[in-house]
CSV table of N, CA and C in Angstrom, one decimal:
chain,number,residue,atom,x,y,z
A,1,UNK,N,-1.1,-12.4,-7.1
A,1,UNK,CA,-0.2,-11.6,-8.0
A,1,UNK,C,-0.3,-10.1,-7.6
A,2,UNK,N,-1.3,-9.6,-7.1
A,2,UNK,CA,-1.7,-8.0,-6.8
A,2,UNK,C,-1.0,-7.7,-5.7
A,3,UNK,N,-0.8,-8.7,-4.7
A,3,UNK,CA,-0.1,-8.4,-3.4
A,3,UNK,C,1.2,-8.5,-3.3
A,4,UNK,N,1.7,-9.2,-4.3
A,4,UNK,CA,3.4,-9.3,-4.4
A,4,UNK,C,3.4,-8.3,-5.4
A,5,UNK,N,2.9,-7.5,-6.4
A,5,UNK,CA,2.6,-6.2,-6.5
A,5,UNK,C,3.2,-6.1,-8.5
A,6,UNK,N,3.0,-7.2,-8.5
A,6,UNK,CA,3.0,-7.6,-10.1
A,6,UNK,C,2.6,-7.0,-10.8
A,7,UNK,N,1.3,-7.0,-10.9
A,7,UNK,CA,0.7,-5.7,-11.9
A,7,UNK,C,1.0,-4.2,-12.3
A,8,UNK,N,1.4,-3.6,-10.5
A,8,UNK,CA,1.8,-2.2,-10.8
A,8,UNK,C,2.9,-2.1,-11.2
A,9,UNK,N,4.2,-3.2,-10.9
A,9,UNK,CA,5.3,-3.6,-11.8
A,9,UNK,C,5.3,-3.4,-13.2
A,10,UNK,N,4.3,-4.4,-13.8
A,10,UNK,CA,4.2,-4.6,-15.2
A,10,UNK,C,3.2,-2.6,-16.1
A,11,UNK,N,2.9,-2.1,-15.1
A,11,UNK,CA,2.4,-0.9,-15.5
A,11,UNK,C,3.2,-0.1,-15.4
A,12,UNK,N,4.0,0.1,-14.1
A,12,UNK,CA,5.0,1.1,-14.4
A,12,UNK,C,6.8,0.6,-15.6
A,13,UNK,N,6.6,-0.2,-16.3
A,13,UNK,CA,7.5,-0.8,-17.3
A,13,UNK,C,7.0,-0.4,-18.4
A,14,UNK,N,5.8,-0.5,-18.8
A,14,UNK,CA,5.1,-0.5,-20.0
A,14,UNK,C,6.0,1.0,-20.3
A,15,UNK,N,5.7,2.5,-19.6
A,15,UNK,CA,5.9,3.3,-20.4
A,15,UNK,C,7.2,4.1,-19.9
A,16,UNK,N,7.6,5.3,-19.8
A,16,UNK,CA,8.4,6.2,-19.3
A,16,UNK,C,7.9,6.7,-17.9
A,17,UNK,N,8.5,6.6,-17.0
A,17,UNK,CA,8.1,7.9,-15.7
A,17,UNK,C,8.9,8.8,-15.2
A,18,UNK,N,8.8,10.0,-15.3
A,18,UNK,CA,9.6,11.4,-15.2
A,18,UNK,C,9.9,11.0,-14.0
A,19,UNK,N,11.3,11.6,-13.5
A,19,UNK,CA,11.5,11.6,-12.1
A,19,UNK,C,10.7,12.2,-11.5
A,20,UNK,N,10.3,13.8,-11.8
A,20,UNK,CA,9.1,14.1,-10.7
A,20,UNK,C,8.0,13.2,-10.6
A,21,UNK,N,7.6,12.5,-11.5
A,21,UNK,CA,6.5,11.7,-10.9
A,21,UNK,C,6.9,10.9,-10.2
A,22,UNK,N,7.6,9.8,-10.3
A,22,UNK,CA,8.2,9.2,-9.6
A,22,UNK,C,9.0,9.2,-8.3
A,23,UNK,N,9.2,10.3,-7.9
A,23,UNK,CA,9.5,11.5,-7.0
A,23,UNK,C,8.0,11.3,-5.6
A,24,UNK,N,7.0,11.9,-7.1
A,24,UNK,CA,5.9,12.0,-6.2
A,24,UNK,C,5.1,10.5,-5.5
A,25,UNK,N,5.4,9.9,-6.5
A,25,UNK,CA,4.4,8.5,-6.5
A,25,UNK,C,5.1,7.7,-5.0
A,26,UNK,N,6.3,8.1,-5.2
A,26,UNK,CA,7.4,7.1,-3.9
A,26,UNK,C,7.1,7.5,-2.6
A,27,UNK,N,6.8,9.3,-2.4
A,27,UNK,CA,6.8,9.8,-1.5
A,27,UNK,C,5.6,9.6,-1.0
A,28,UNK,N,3.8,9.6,-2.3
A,28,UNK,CA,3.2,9.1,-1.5
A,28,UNK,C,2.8,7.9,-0.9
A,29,UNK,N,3.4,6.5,-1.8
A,29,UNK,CA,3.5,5.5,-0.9
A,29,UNK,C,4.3,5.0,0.3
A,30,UNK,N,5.0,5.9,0.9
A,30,UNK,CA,5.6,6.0,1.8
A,30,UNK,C,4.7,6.6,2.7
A,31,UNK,N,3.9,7.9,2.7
A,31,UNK,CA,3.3,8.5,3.6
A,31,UNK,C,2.1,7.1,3.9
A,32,UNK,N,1.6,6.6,2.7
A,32,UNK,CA,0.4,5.3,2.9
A,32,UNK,C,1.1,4.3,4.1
A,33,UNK,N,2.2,3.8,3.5
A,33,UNK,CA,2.5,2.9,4.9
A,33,UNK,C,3.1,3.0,6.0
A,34,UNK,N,3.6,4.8,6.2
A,34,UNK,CA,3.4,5.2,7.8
A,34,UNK,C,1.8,5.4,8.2
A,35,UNK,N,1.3,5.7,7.5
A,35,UNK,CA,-0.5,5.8,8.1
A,35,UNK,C,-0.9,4.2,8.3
A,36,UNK,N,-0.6,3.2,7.5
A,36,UNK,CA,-1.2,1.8,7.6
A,36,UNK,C,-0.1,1.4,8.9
A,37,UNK,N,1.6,1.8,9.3
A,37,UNK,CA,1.8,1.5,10.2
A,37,UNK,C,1.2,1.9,11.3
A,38,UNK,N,0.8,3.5,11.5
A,38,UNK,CA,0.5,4.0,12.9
A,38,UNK,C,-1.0,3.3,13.2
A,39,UNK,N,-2.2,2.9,12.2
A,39,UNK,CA,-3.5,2.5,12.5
A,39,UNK,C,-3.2,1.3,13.2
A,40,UNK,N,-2.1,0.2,12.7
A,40,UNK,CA,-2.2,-0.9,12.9
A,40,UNK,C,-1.6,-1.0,14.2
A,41,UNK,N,-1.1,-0.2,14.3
A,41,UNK,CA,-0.4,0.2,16.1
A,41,UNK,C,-0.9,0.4,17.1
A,42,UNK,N,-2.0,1.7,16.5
A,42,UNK,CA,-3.5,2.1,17.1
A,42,UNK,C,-4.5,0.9,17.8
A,43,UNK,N,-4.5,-0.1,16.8
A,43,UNK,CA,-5.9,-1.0,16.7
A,43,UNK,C,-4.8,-2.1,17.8
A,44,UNK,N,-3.6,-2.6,17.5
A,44,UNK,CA,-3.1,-3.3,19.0
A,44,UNK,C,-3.1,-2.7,20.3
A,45,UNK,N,-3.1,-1.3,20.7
A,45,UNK,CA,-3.0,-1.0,21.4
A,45,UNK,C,-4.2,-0.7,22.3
A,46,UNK,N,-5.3,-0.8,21.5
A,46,UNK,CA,-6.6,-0.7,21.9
A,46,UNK,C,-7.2,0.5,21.2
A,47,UNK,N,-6.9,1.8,21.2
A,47,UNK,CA,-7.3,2.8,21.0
A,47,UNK,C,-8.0,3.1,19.9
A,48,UNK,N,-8.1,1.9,18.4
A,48,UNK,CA,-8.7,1.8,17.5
A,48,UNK,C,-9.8,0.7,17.6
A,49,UNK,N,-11.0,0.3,17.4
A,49,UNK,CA,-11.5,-1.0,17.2
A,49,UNK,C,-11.2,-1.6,16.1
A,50,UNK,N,-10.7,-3.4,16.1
A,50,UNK,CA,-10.0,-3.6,14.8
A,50,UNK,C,-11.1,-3.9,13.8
A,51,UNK,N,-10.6,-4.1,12.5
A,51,UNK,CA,-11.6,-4.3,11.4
A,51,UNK,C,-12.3,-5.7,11.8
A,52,UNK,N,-13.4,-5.1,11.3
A,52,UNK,CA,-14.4,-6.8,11.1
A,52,UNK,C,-13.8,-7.9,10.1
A,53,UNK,N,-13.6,-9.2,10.1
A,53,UNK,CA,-13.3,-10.4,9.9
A,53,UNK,C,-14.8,-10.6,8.8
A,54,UNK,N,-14.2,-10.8,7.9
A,54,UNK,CA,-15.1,-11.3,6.8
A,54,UNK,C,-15.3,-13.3,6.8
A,55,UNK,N,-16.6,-13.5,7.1
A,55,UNK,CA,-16.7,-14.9,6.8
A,55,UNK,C,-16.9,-15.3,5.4
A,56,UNK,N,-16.0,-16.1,5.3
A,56,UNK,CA,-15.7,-16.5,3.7
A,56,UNK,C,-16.2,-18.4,3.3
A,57,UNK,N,-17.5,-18.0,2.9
A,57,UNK,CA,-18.2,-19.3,2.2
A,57,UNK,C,-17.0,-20.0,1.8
A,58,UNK,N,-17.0,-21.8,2.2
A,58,UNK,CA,-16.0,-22.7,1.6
A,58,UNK,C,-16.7,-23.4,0.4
């Protein structure tokens, strides 16, 4: 539910958000997913080392 992004859905409903906030909140998740685009670009390309792989007890 956190990753299809349900929660922050159900939080930003609950109350009112001024356009400048909302203004600001848009602009900075936008700058987040040009930064998560260019690392993930980085780390194919070699120039980054990619994250460690979590082993997950079954």
């Amino acid at each position: 539910m956190q990753r299809e992004g349900l929660f922050r859905e159900m939080r930003a409903r609950t109350a009112y958000e001024k356009p400048s906030e909302k203004r600001n909140r848009e602009e900075a998740e936008a700058i987040r997913r040009h930064r998560k685009l260019a690392r993930k670009k980085m780390q194919r390309e070699g120039l980054l080392p990619s994250p460690k792989k979590v082993a997950r007890p079954r």
